[in-house]
């Protein structure tokens, strides 16, 4: 069976910032800034093959041919809460992207995803959707998000997760093999509470200082 595509970044800046992010001594202000920066760097790599078209530009000295972004327009889809900080970073790089919000939390007992909110751009079916969430753990939240996007006709979907567990990658690709996963690290495993080991702990709590 062909497996889905997983891209693991090895850019030195991404690896460096990820190490600081994992450190339990990193406070929530720095944590949030790092997540934003990592999302921006990752989006830079994810969009590397995006099509461009020739345009004419007039400089103060001459007219020349330049290039502009073309092809499918992008919608960034942060999964609440922790995806919000990644959306800030991606939007800084792609300011014209539309944003769709999906509220999902994991039931602490069953670890099953509970969707409590979803609002997408009206033309989501025509856009490339870039789902952003720092953690791909069991994969339940991201599968629920992909399901919601596909139900609305969206066909081009990419996932950007800072840290992934092998279990989560498998779950996403068992359900949606067409979806590409971009991540800065594939960690060892999940613990009994569904946390990624070694991971970075609870992304939402560390971002927003809620614990
Ligand atoms: C975290 C994380 C992902 C999810 C990953 O959110 O930001 O959305 O867990 O876990 P999964 O792959 O097993 O579904 P959480 O459920 O803690 O919600 P929160 O961001 O609202 O705190
Ligand atoms: N959600 C998190 O925030 N961290 C994990 O390790 C797993 C799920």
PDB file of C-alpha atoms and ligand atoms in Angstrom:
ATOM      1  CA  UNK A   1       0.000   0.000   0.000  1.00  0.00           C
ATOM      2  CA  UNK A   2       1.332   3.493  -0.839  1.00  0.00           C
ATOM      3  CA  UNK A   3       1.550   5.675   2.223  1.00  0.00           C
ATOM      4  CA  UNK A   4       0.696   9.367   2.271  1.00  0.00           C
ATOM      5  CA  UNK A   5       3.372  12.034   1.992  1.00  0.00           C
ATOM      6  CA  UNK A   6       5.120  13.331   5.125  1.00  0.00           C
ATOM      7  CA  UNK A   7       7.726  16.094   4.892  1.00  0.00           C
ATOM      8  CA  UNK A   8       9.994  16.510   7.920  1.00  0.00           C
ATOM      9  CA  UNK A   9      11.858  19.822   7.959  1.00  0.00           C
ATOM     10  CA  UNK A  10      15.580  19.883   8.632  1.00  0.00           C
ATOM     11  CA  UNK A  11      16.246  23.616   8.305  1.00  0.00           C
ATOM     12  CA  UNK A  12      18.681  24.680  11.066  1.00  0.00           C
ATOM     13  CA  UNK A  13      16.508  27.621  12.162  1.00  0.00           C
ATOM     14  CA  UNK A  14      13.469  25.360  12.522  1.00  0.00           C
ATOM     15  CA  UNK A  15      15.422  22.776  14.533  1.00  0.00           C
ATOM     16  CA  UNK A  16      16.964  25.450  16.775  1.00  0.00           C
ATOM     17  CA  UNK A  17      13.660  27.145  17.578  1.00  0.00           C
ATOM     18  CA  UNK A  18      11.956  23.797  18.142  1.00  0.00           C
ATOM     19  CA  UNK A  19      14.531  22.859  20.782  1.00  0.00           C
ATOM     20  CA  UNK A  20      13.828  26.077  22.727  1.00  0.00           C
ATOM     21  CA  UNK A  21      10.094  25.449  22.347  1.00  0.00           C
ATOM     22  CA  UNK A  22      10.391  21.992  23.893  1.00  0.00           C
ATOM     23  CA  UNK A  23      12.343  23.276  26.914  1.00  0.00           C
ATOM     24  CA  UNK A  24      10.081  23.240  29.988  1.00  0.00           C
ATOM     25  CA  UNK A  25      11.706  26.492  31.215  1.00  0.00           C
ATOM     26  CA  UNK A  26      10.434  28.454  28.169  1.00  0.00           C
ATOM     27  CA  UNK A  27       7.692  30.814  29.369  1.00  0.00           C
ATOM     28  CA  UNK A  28       4.434  31.495  27.527  1.00  0.00           C
ATOM     29  CA  UNK A  29       5.475  34.812  25.928  1.00  0.00           C
ATOM     30  CA  UNK A  30       8.555  33.287  24.315  1.00  0.00           C
ATOM     31  CA  UNK A  31       6.637  30.080  23.571  1.00  0.00           C
ATOM     32  CA  UNK A  32       4.013  32.018  21.609  1.00  0.00           C
ATOM     33  CA  UNK A  33       6.644  33.989  19.688  1.00  0.00           C
ATOM     34  CA  UNK A  34       8.461  30.765  18.798  1.00  0.00           C
ATOM     35  CA  UNK A  35       5.284  29.078  17.563  1.00  0.00           C
ATOM     36  CA  UNK A  36       4.573  32.102  15.352  1.00  0.00           C
ATOM     37  CA  UNK A  37       8.141  32.097  13.984  1.00  0.00           C
ATOM     38  CA  UNK A  38       8.138  28.337  13.407  1.00  0.00           C
ATOM     39  CA  UNK A  39       4.829  28.555  11.555  1.00  0.00           C
ATOM     40  CA  UNK A  40       6.239  31.295   9.344  1.00  0.00           C
ATOM     41  CA  UNK A  41       9.384  29.304   8.534  1.00  0.00           C
ATOM     42  CA  UNK A  42       7.374  26.156   7.881  1.00  0.00           C
ATOM     43  CA  UNK A  43       4.930  28.005   5.599  1.00  0.00           C
ATOM     44  CA  UNK A  44       7.917  29.354   3.664  1.00  0.00           C
ATOM     45  CA  UNK A  45       8.926  25.751   2.902  1.00  0.00           C
ATOM     46  CA  UNK A  46       5.378  24.477   2.314  1.00  0.00           C
ATOM     47  CA  UNK A  47       4.749  27.119  -0.361  1.00  0.00           C
ATOM     48  CA  UNK A  48       8.072  26.503  -2.148  1.00  0.00           C
ATOM     49  CA  UNK A  49       6.387  24.828  -5.159  1.00  0.00           C
ATOM     50  CA  UNK A  50       3.447  27.251  -5.368  1.00  0.00           C
ATOM     51  CA  UNK A  51       2.901  28.425  -8.976  1.00  0.00           C
ATOM     52  CA  UNK A  52       3.809  31.953 -10.042  1.00  0.00           C
ATOM     53  CA  UNK A  53       2.947  34.001 -13.137  1.00  0.00           C
ATOM     54  CA  UNK A  54       4.835  36.629 -15.046  1.00  0.00           C
ATOM     55  CA  UNK A  55       3.819  40.238 -14.362  1.00  0.00           C
ATOM     56  CA  UNK A  56       5.154  43.554 -15.557  1.00  0.00           C
ATOM     57  CA  UNK A  57       6.541  45.927 -12.930  1.00  0.00           C
ATOM     58  CA  UNK A  58       7.748  49.468 -13.356  1.00  0.00           C
ATOM     59  CA  UNK A  59      10.738  50.340 -11.174  1.00  0.00           C
ATOM     60  CA  UNK A  60      11.902  53.976 -10.858  1.00  0.00           C
ATOM     61  CA  UNK A  61      14.371  53.181 -13.663  1.00  0.00           C
ATOM     62  CA  UNK A  62      12.750  50.759 -16.104  1.00  0.00           C
ATOM     63  CA  UNK A  63       9.946  48.331 -16.825  1.00  0.00           C
ATOM     64  CA  UNK A  64      10.750  44.677 -16.205  1.00  0.00           C
ATOM     65  CA  UNK A  65       9.127  41.273 -15.914  1.00  0.00           C
ATOM     66  CA  UNK A  66       8.637  40.046 -12.356  1.00  0.00           C
ATOM     67  CA  UNK A  67       6.714  37.131 -10.887  1.00  0.00           C
ATOM     68  CA  UNK A  68       3.586  37.036  -8.716  1.00  0.00           C
ATOM     69  CA  UNK A  69       1.923  34.252  -6.769  1.00  0.00           C
ATOM     70  CA  UNK A  70      -0.671  32.457  -8.924  1.00  0.00           C
ATOM     71  CA  UNK A  71      -2.731  29.267  -8.778  1.00  0.00           C
ATOM     72  CA  UNK A  72      -5.152  28.222  -6.067  1.00  0.00           C
ATOM     73  CA  UNK A  73      -5.727  30.766  -3.312  1.00  0.00           C
ATOM     74  CA  UNK A  74      -4.952  29.701   0.229  1.00  0.00           C
ATOM     75  CA  UNK A  75      -7.138  29.357   3.313  1.00  0.00           C
ATOM     76  CA  UNK A  76      -5.360  28.925   6.630  1.00  0.00           C
ATOM     77  CA  UNK A  77      -7.323  26.735   9.055  1.00  0.00           C
ATOM     78  CA  UNK A  78      -6.180  27.005  12.679  1.00  0.00           C
ATOM     79  CA  UNK A  79      -7.540  24.366  15.066  1.00  0.00           C
ATOM     80  CA  UNK A  80      -8.498  26.160  18.296  1.00  0.00           C
ATOM     81  CA  UNK A  81      -6.871  26.897  20.544  1.00  0.00           C
ATOM     82  CA  UNK A  82      -3.253  26.143  19.830  1.00  0.00           C
ATOM     83  CA  UNK A  83      -3.482  26.591  16.054  1.00  0.00           C
ATOM     84  CA  UNK A  84      -4.235  30.304  16.581  1.00  0.00           C
ATOM     85  CA  UNK A  85      -0.592  31.177  17.239  1.00  0.00           C
ATOM     86  CA  UNK A  86       0.499  29.354  14.083  1.00  0.00           C
ATOM     87  CA  UNK A  87      -2.111  31.240  12.060  1.00  0.00           C
ATOM     88  CA  UNK A  88      -0.520  34.532  13.165  1.00  0.00           C
ATOM     89  CA  UNK A  89       2.831  33.408  11.722  1.00  0.00           C
ATOM     90  CA  UNK A  90       1.417  32.082   8.446  1.00  0.00           C
ATOM     91  CA  UNK A  91      -0.746  35.187   7.913  1.00  0.00           C
ATOM     92  CA  UNK A  92       2.303  37.409   8.311  1.00  0.00           C
ATOM     93  CA  UNK A  93       3.809  35.569   5.331  1.00  0.00           C
ATOM     94  CA  UNK A  94       0.578  35.235   3.287  1.00  0.00           C
ATOM     95  CA  UNK A  95      -1.486  38.283   4.343  1.00  0.00           C
ATOM     96  CA  UNK A  96      -4.126  37.760   1.644  1.00  0.00           C
ATOM     97  CA  UNK A  97      -5.003  34.235   2.837  1.00  0.00           C
ATOM     98  CA  UNK A  98      -8.534  33.790   4.170  1.00  0.00           C
ATOM     99  CA  UNK A  99      -8.877  32.201   7.601  1.00  0.00           C
ATOM    100  CA  UNK A 100     -11.243  29.391   8.642  1.00  0.00           C
ATOM    101  CA  UNK A 101     -11.575  28.539  12.326  1.00  0.00           C
ATOM    102  CA  UNK A 102     -12.325  25.080  13.701  1.00  0.00           C
ATOM    103  CA  UNK A 103     -12.877  24.597  17.420  1.00  0.00           C
ATOM    104  CA  UNK A 104     -11.919  21.082  18.514  1.00  0.00           C
ATOM    105  CA  UNK A 105     -10.819  19.742  21.881  1.00  0.00           C
ATOM    106  CA  UNK A 106      -9.905  16.232  22.929  1.00  0.00           C
ATOM    107  CA  UNK A 107     -12.133  14.593  25.482  1.00  0.00           C
ATOM    108  CA  UNK A 108      -9.636  13.944  28.306  1.00  0.00           C
ATOM    109  CA  UNK A 109     -11.031  10.447  29.010  1.00  0.00           C
ATOM    110  CA  UNK A 110     -11.716   9.003  25.554  1.00  0.00           C
ATOM    111  CA  UNK A 111      -9.177  11.237  23.686  1.00  0.00           C
ATOM    112  CA  UNK A 112     -11.858  11.525  20.991  1.00  0.00           C
ATOM    113  CA  UNK A 113     -12.145  14.924  19.254  1.00  0.00           C
ATOM    114  CA  UNK A 114     -15.141  17.130  20.111  1.00  0.00           C
ATOM    115  CA  UNK A 115     -15.929  19.771  17.469  1.00  0.00           C
ATOM    116  CA  UNK A 116     -17.651  22.833  18.961  1.00  0.00           C
ATOM    117  CA  UNK A 117     -17.159  25.455  16.230  1.00  0.00           C
ATOM    118  CA  UNK A 118     -16.492  25.700  12.491  1.00  0.00           C
ATOM    119  CA  UNK A 119     -16.534  28.755  10.239  1.00  0.00           C
ATOM    120  CA  UNK A 120     -14.866  28.613   6.813  1.00  0.00           C
ATOM    121  CA  UNK A 121     -14.444  31.115   3.958  1.00  0.00           C
ATOM    122  CA  UNK A 122     -17.486  30.852   1.631  1.00  0.00           C
ATOM    123  CA  UNK A 123     -15.291  29.766  -1.291  1.00  0.00           C
ATOM    124  CA  UNK A 124     -13.432  27.089   0.694  1.00  0.00           C
ATOM    125  CA  UNK A 125     -14.162  24.468  -1.997  1.00  0.00           C
ATOM    126  CA  UNK A 126     -11.980  26.403  -4.469  1.00  0.00           C
ATOM    127  CA  UNK A 127      -9.107  27.079  -2.063  1.00  0.00           C
ATOM    128  CA  UNK A 128      -6.080  25.155  -0.899  1.00  0.00           C
ATOM    129  CA  UNK A 129      -6.580  24.582   2.835  1.00  0.00           C
ATOM    130  CA  UNK A 130      -3.566  24.697   5.137  1.00  0.00           C
ATOM    131  CA  UNK A 131      -4.546  23.214   8.512  1.00  0.00           C
ATOM    132  CA  UNK A 132      -2.312  24.490  11.336  1.00  0.00           C
ATOM    133  CA  UNK A 133      -1.997  22.897  14.775  1.00  0.00           C
ATOM    134  CA  UNK A 134       1.251  22.560  16.745  1.00  0.00           C
ATOM    135  CA  UNK A 135       0.502  18.964  17.829  1.00  0.00           C
ATOM    136  CA  UNK A 136      -0.502  15.929  15.772  1.00  0.00           C
ATOM    137  CA  UNK A 137      -0.926  13.376  18.568  1.00  0.00           C
ATOM    138  CA  UNK A 138      -3.574  10.652  18.113  1.00  0.00           C
ATOM    139  CA  UNK A 139      -4.576  12.442  14.897  1.00  0.00           C
ATOM    140  CA  UNK A 140      -8.252  12.588  15.928  1.00  0.00           C
ATOM    141  CA  UNK A 141      -8.472  16.409  15.837  1.00  0.00           C
ATOM    142  CA  UNK A 142      -6.854  16.745  12.437  1.00  0.00           C
ATOM    143  CA  UNK A 143      -8.934  13.934  10.917  1.00  0.00           C
ATOM    144  CA  UNK A 144     -12.099  15.678  12.210  1.00  0.00           C
ATOM    145  CA  UNK A 145     -10.905  18.952  10.662  1.00  0.00           C
ATOM    146  CA  UNK A 146     -10.137  17.293   7.306  1.00  0.00           C
ATOM    147  CA  UNK A 147     -13.563  15.590   7.363  1.00  0.00           C
ATOM    148  CA  UNK A 148     -15.223  18.995   7.897  1.00  0.00           C
ATOM    149  CA  UNK A 149     -13.266  20.560   5.023  1.00  0.00           C
ATOM    150  CA  UNK A 150     -13.995  17.707   2.616  1.00  0.00           C
ATOM    151  CA  UNK A 151     -17.714  17.825   3.506  1.00  0.00           C
ATOM    152  CA  UNK A 152     -17.630  21.423   2.227  1.00  0.00           C
ATOM    153  CA  UNK A 153     -16.013  20.383  -1.067  1.00  0.00           C
ATOM    154  CA  UNK A 154     -12.398  21.280  -0.286  1.00  0.00           C
ATOM    155  CA  UNK A 155     -10.053  19.017  -2.253  1.00  0.00           C
ATOM    156  CA  UNK A 156      -6.526  20.344  -1.702  1.00  0.00           C
ATOM    157  CA  UNK A 157      -5.597  20.025   1.968  1.00  0.00           C
ATOM    158  CA  UNK A 158      -2.204  20.245   3.674  1.00  0.00           C
ATOM    159  CA  UNK A 159      -1.421  19.829   7.367  1.00  0.00           C
ATOM    160  CA  UNK A 160       1.264  21.791   9.188  1.00  0.00           C
ATOM    161  CA  UNK A 161       2.057  20.426  12.669  1.00  0.00           C
ATOM    162  CA  UNK A 162       5.180  21.385  14.596  1.00  0.00           C
ATOM    163  CA  UNK A 163       5.494  18.003  16.369  1.00  0.00           C
ATOM    164  CA  UNK A 164       3.866  14.759  15.213  1.00  0.00           C
ATOM    165  CA  UNK A 165       3.512  11.288  16.692  1.00  0.00           C
ATOM    166  CA  UNK A 166       3.818   8.238  14.405  1.00  0.00           C
ATOM    167  CA  UNK A 167       0.360   7.117  15.609  1.00  0.00           C
ATOM    168  CA  UNK A 168      -1.210  10.402  14.470  1.00  0.00           C
ATOM    169  CA  UNK A 169       0.465  10.383  11.073  1.00  0.00           C
ATOM    170  CA  UNK A 170      -0.829   6.855  10.484  1.00  0.00           C
ATOM    171  CA  UNK A 171      -4.355   7.790  11.540  1.00  0.00           C
ATOM    172  CA  UNK A 172      -4.457  10.796   9.210  1.00  0.00           C
ATOM    173  CA  UNK A 173      -3.145   8.832   6.250  1.00  0.00           C
ATOM    174  CA  UNK A 174      -5.355   5.795   6.906  1.00  0.00           C
ATOM    175  CA  UNK A 175      -8.346   8.155   6.634  1.00  0.00           C
ATOM    176  CA  UNK A 176      -7.018  10.668   4.073  1.00  0.00           C
ATOM    177  CA  UNK A 177      -4.018   9.456   2.118  1.00  0.00           C
ATOM    178  CA  UNK A 178      -4.190  12.450  -0.269  1.00  0.00           C
ATOM    179  CA  UNK A 179      -3.385  14.927   2.517  1.00  0.00           C
ATOM    180  CA  UNK A 180       0.266  15.987   2.787  1.00  0.00           C
ATOM    181  CA  UNK A 181       1.720  16.399   6.286  1.00  0.00           C
ATOM    182  CA  UNK A 182       4.482  18.926   6.991  1.00  0.00           C
ATOM    183  CA  UNK A 183       6.166  18.693  10.371  1.00  0.00           C
ATOM    184  CA  UNK A 184       9.337  19.780  12.157  1.00  0.00           C
ATOM    185  CA  UNK A 185       9.670  16.502  14.100  1.00  0.00           C
ATOM    186  CA  UNK A 186       8.269  12.996  14.317  1.00  0.00           C
ATOM    187  CA  UNK A 187       8.639  12.029  17.972  1.00  0.00           C
ATOM    188  CA  UNK A 188       8.843   8.614  19.618  1.00  0.00           C
ATOM    189  CA  UNK A 189       5.312   7.706  20.786  1.00  0.00           C
ATOM    190  CA  UNK A 190       2.207   8.721  22.753  1.00  0.00           C
ATOM    191  CA  UNK A 191       1.964   8.142  26.506  1.00  0.00           C
ATOM    192  CA  UNK A 192      -1.102   6.673  28.242  1.00  0.00           C
ATOM    193  CA  UNK A 193      -2.748  10.131  28.318  1.00  0.00           C
ATOM    194  CA  UNK A 194      -2.262  10.668  24.583  1.00  0.00           C
ATOM    195  CA  UNK A 195       0.612  13.139  25.036  1.00  0.00           C
ATOM    196  CA  UNK A 196       3.512  13.109  22.598  1.00  0.00           C
ATOM    197  CA  UNK A 197       6.793  11.850  24.119  1.00  0.00           C
ATOM    198  CA  UNK A 198       9.162  13.666  24.366  1.00  0.00           C
ATOM    199  CA  UNK A 199       6.955  16.402  22.808  1.00  0.00           C
ATOM    200  CA  UNK A 200       6.583  19.730  24.552  1.00  0.00           C
ATOM    201  CA  UNK A 201       3.652  19.165  26.923  1.00  0.00           C
ATOM    202  CA  UNK A 202       0.257  20.787  26.463  1.00  0.00           C
ATOM    203  CA  UNK A 203       0.578  23.272  23.608  1.00  0.00           C
ATOM    204  CA  UNK A 204      -2.589  25.257  24.447  1.00  0.00           C
ATOM    205  CA  UNK A 205      -1.683  25.664  28.117  1.00  0.00           C
ATOM    206  CA  UNK A 206       1.908  26.651  27.348  1.00  0.00           C
ATOM    207  CA  UNK A 207       0.790  29.160  24.692  1.00  0.00           C
ATOM    208  CA  UNK A 208      -1.865  30.867  26.742  1.00  0.00           C
ATOM    209  CA  UNK A 209      -0.539  30.343  30.282  1.00  0.00           C
ATOM    210  CA  UNK A 210      -3.653  28.487  31.396  1.00  0.00           C
ATOM    211  CA  UNK A 211      -1.877  26.066  33.711  1.00  0.00           C
TER     212      UNK A 211
HETATM  213  C1  LIG B   1      -4.359  19.756  21.428  1.00  0.00           C
HETATM  214  C2  LIG B   1      -3.628  20.146  20.171  1.00  0.00           C
HETATM  215  C3  LIG B   1      -4.385  19.461  19.091  1.00  0.00           C
HETATM  216  C4  LIG B   1      -4.832  18.187  19.775  1.00  0.00           C
HETATM  217  C5  LIG B   1      -3.983  17.057  19.274  1.00  0.00           C
HETATM  218  O1  LIG B   1      -5.518  20.487  21.595  1.00  0.00           O
HETATM  219  O2  LIG B   1      -3.547  21.552  19.989  1.00  0.00           O
HETATM  220  O3  LIG B   1      -5.507  20.185  18.613  1.00  0.00           O
HETATM  221  O4  LIG B   1      -4.630  18.376  21.179  1.00  0.00           O
HETATM  222  O5  LIG B   1      -4.422  15.849  19.776  1.00  0.00           O
HETATM  223  P1  LIG B   1      -4.969  14.672  18.871  1.00  0.00           P
HETATM  224  O6  LIG B   1      -4.054  14.576  17.689  1.00  0.00           O
HETATM  225  O7  LIG B   1      -4.869  13.489  19.790  1.00  0.00           O
HETATM  226  O8  LIG B   1      -6.370  14.989  18.482  1.00  0.00           O
HETATM  227  P2  LIG B   1      -6.455  20.249  22.892  1.00  0.00           P
HETATM  228  O9  LIG B   1      -7.373  19.113  22.685  1.00  0.00           O
HETATM  229  O10 LIG B   1      -5.581  20.189  24.109  1.00  0.00           O
HETATM  230  O11 LIG B   1      -7.373  21.530  22.897  1.00  0.00           O
HETATM  231  P3  LIG B   1      -7.041  23.045  23.295  1.00  0.00           P
HETATM  232  O12 LIG B   1      -6.067  23.572  22.248  1.00  0.00           O
HETATM  233  O13 LIG B   1      -8.349  23.723  23.224  1.00  0.00           O
HETATM  234  O14 LIG B   1      -6.424  23.047  24.659  1.00  0.00           O
HETATM  235  N1  LIG B   2      -2.003  17.931  22.756  1.00  0.00           N
HETATM  236  C1  LIG B   2      -0.963  18.640  23.244  1.00  0.00           C
HETATM  237  O1  LIG B   2      -1.065  19.851  23.477  1.00  0.00           O
HETATM  238  N2  LIG B   2       0.185  17.992  23.482  1.00  0.00           N
HETATM  239  C2  LIG B   2       0.346  16.684  23.240  1.00  0.00           C
HETATM  240  O2  LIG B   2       1.439  16.144  23.473  1.00  0.00           O
HETATM  241  C3  LIG B   2      -0.752  15.969  22.731  1.00  0.00           C
HETATM  242  C4  LIG B   2      -1.913  16.612  22.496  1.00  0.00           C
END
